[in-house]
Amino acid sequence: MPTYGYDCADCGAFDLVRPMAEAGAPAPCPGCGAPGRRLFGAPALRSLDPAVTGAIDASARTAEAPGVVDRLPASRRRTRYTADPRHLRLPRP
Ligand SMILES: [Zn+2]
């Protein structure tokens, strides 16, 4: 179930985990019990797949100062661009 933000007029903002079907209804404040109205904010990006959050973090970390590498990334698979066997005898860089 997702977490929604609500605002109590007396106690302030609070978060509540509720079913999506009940998200729009006023939520009882945990402090005073008065109904709190829903707040709309940014989505909780930390609940994404760890690979996605890692890519977002790496992108933000290197946005201003790109990372420095000292070698090319290792290639796991060699791609053959031609089937002509004479090309295999050509010099390699
Ligand atoms: Zn309250």
Tab-separated table of N, CA and C in Angstrom, residues 2-4 11-13 19 21 43-44 46 55 57 62 67 69 73 83-84 86 88 91:
chain	number	residue	atom	x	y	z
A	2	PRO	N	0.469	2.273	-0.721
A	2	PRO	CA	1.269	3.502	-0.787
A	2	PRO	C	1.097	4.374	0.458
A	3	THR	N	2.046	5.274	0.613
A	3	THR	CA	2.020	6.229	1.709
A	3	THR	C	1.509	7.569	1.180
A	4	TYR	N	0.535	8.138	1.854
A	4	TYR	CA	-0.038	9.422	1.468
A	4	TYR	C	0.211	10.437	2.575
A	11	CYS	N	-2.440	19.934	14.239
A	11	CYS	CA	-1.176	19.246	14.536
A	11	CYS	C	-0.146	19.355	13.405
A	12	GLY	N	-0.574	19.621	12.196
A	12	GLY	CA	0.366	19.716	11.078
A	12	GLY	C	0.311	18.494	10.178
A	13	ALA	N	1.368	18.319	9.402
A	13	ALA	CA	1.394	17.247	8.393
A	13	ALA	C	1.707	15.904	9.022
A	19	PRO	N	-4.922	2.080	1.655
A	19	PRO	CA	-5.242	1.552	0.329
A	19	PRO	C	-5.525	2.701	-0.634
A	21	ALA	N	-7.849	3.056	-2.718
A	21	ALA	CA	-9.272	3.388	-2.789
A	21	ALA	C	-9.670	4.402	-1.728
A	43	PRO	N	6.439	11.971	-5.760
A	43	PRO	CA	6.318	10.529	-5.487
A	43	PRO	C	7.543	10.009	-4.739
A	44	ALA	N	7.360	8.944	-4.022
A	44	ALA	CA	8.445	8.346	-3.244
A	44	ALA	C	9.320	7.515	-4.182
A	46	ARG	N	12.226	6.329	-3.758
A	46	ARG	CA	13.048	5.301	-3.104
A	46	ARG	C	12.383	3.929	-3.112
A	55	ALA	N	20.798	4.056	-10.867
A	55	ALA	CA	21.055	4.811	-12.096
A	55	ALA	C	20.712	6.287	-11.903
A	57	ASP	N	20.765	7.947	-9.024
A	57	ASP	CA	21.786	8.504	-8.149
A	57	ASP	C	23.092	8.734	-8.898
A	62	THR	N	27.067	12.508	-11.219
A	62	THR	CA	28.007	12.881	-12.269
A	62	THR	C	27.469	13.974	-13.178
A	67	GLY	N	32.519	11.326	-14.076
A	67	GLY	CA	33.502	10.428	-13.508
A	67	GLY	C	34.665	10.218	-14.459
A	69	VAL	N	37.599	7.764	-15.894
A	69	VAL	CA	37.940	6.355	-16.013
A	69	VAL	C	39.358	6.244	-16.561
A	73	PRO	N	35.504	0.039	-20.560
A	73	PRO	CA	34.782	-1.054	-19.911
A	73	PRO	C	35.021	-2.372	-20.647
A	83	ALA	N	30.969	-11.817	-42.353
A	83	ALA	CA	31.122	-13.274	-42.385
A	83	ALA	C	32.226	-13.700	-43.352
A	84	ASP	N	32.866	-12.755	-43.995
A	84	ASP	CA	33.932	-13.067	-44.946
A	84	ASP	C	35.187	-13.504	-44.187
A	86	ARG	N	38.223	-13.741	-45.066
A	86	ARG	CA	39.438	-12.952	-45.359
A	86	ARG	C	39.568	-11.772	-44.403
A	88	LEU	N	39.217	-11.850	-41.300
A	88	LEU	CA	39.882	-12.272	-40.055
A	88	LEU	C	41.400	-12.121	-40.157
A	91	PRO	N	44.895	-6.857	-40.244
A	91	PRO	CA	45.556	-6.472	-38.988
A	91	PRO	C	44.558	-5.881	-37.997
